[in-house]
Coordinates of C-alpha atoms in Angstrom, one line a residue:
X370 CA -26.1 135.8 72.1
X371 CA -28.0 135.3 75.2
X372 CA -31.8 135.7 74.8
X373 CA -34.9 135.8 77.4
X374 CA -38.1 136.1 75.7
X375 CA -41.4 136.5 78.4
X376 CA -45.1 135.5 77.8
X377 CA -48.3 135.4 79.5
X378 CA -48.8 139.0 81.2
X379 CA -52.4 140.0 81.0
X380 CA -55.3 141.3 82.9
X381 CA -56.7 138.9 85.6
X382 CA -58.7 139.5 88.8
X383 CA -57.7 139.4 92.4
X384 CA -57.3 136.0 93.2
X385 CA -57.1 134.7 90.0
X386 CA -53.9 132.7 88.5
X387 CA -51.2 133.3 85.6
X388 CA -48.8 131.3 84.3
X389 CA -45.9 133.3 83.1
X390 CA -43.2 131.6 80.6
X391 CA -39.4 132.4 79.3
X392 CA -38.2 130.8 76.7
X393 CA -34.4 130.9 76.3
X394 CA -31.6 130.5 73.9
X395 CA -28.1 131.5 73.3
X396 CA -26.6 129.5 76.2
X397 CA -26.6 126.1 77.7
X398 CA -29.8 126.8 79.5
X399 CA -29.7 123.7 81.9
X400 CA -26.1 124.9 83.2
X401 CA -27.2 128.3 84.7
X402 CA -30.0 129.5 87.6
X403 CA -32.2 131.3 87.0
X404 CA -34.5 134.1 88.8
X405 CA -37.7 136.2 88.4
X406 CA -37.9 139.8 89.2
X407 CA -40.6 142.1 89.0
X408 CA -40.4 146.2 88.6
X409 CA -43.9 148.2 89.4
X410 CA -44.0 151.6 88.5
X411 CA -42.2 154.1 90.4
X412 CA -41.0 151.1 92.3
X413 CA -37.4 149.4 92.5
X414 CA -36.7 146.4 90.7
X415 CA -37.6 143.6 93.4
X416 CA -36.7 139.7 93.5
X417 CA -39.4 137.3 93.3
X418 CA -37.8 133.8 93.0
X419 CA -35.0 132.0 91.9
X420 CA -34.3 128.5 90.9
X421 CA -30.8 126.3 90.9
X422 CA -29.7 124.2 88.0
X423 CA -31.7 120.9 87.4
X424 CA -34.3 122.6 89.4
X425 CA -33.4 120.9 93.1
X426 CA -33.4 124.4 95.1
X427 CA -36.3 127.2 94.9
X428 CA -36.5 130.0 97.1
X429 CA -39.4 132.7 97.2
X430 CA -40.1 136.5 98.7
X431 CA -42.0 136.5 101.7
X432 CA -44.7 138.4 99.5
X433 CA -45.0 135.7 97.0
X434 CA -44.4 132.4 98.9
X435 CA -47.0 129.6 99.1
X436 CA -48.7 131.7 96.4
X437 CA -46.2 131.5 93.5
X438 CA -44.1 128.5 92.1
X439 CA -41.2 128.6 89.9
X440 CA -40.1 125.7 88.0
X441 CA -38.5 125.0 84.4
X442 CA -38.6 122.7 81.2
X443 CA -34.4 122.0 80.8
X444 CA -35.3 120.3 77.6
X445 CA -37.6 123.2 75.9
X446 CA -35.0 125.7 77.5
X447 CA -38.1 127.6 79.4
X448 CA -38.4 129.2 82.4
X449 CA -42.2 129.3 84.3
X450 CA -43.8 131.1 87.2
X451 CA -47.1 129.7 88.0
X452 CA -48.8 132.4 90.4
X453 CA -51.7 131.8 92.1
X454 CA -53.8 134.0 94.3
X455 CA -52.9 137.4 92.8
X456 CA -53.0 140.4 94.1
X457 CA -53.2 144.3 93.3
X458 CA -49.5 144.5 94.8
X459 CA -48.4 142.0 92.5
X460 CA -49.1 144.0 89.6
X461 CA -45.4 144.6 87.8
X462 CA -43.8 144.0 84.8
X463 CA -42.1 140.6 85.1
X464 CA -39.0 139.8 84.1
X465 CA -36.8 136.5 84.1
X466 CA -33.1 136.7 84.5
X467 CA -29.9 134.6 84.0
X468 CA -27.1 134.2 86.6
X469 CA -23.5 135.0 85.6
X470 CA -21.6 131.8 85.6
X471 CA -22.3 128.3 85.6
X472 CA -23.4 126.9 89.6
X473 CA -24.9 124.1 90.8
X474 CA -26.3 126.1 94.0
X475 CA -28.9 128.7 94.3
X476 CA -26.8 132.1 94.2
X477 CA -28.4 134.6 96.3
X478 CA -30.3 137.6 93.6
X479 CA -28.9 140.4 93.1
X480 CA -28.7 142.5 90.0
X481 CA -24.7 141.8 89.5
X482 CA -25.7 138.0 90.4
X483 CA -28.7 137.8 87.8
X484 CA -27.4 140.6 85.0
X485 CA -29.1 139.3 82.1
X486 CA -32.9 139.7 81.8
X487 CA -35.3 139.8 79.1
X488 CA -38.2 142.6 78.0
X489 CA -40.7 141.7 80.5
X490 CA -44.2 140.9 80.7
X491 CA -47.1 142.8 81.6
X492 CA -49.1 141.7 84.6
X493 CA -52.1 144.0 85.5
X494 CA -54.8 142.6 88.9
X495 CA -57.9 144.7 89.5
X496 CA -59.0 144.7 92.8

């Protein structure tokens, strides 16, 4: 079955940098976009970015763009999200998520789009 496995939550400073990781298996990871979402307490689950198969279309939220970068390894089956220039707001638990069906585009997120997502990882920014 279909499982999304996130790493490298922690602590870090404002300003400082993480470099969070999902590593896949159960389906032809190379086929299917994928997406990072993030949920901070007593907050709704919110899209963060989303990437096309083979990695040729990104996209970003306003709040994250020119700060964050999403890319992934087809052959190791991972999923990344370098982010850069944190800040208390972006304190969440991140979670990656699978689209539906097989596409060559970028599908637009939304939680019937992207329904598969793993445990999450902690990320925590003092101000």
């Amino acid at each position: 079955q279909v499982q999304l496995v996130e790493s490298g939550g922690g602590l870090v400073q404002s300003g400082g940098s993480l470099r969070l990781s999902c590593t896949t298996s159960g389906f032809t990871f190379r086929n299917y976009p994928m997406a990072w979402v993030r949920q901070a307490p007593g907050k709704r689950l919110e899209w963060v970015s989303s990437i096309s198969h083979g990695g040729r279309m990104t996209d970003y939220a306003d709040s994250v763009k020119g700060r964050f970068i999403i890319s992934r390894a087809d052959a190791e089956n991972t999923l990344y999200l370098q982010m850069n220039s944190l800040k208390p707001e972006d304190a969440a638990v991140y979670y990656c998520a699978k689209f539906r069906y097989i596409h060559t585009e970028l599908p637009v997120y939304s939680d019937y789009n992207y329904p598969e997502r793993g445990q999450g990882t902690q990320v925590t920014v003092s101000s």
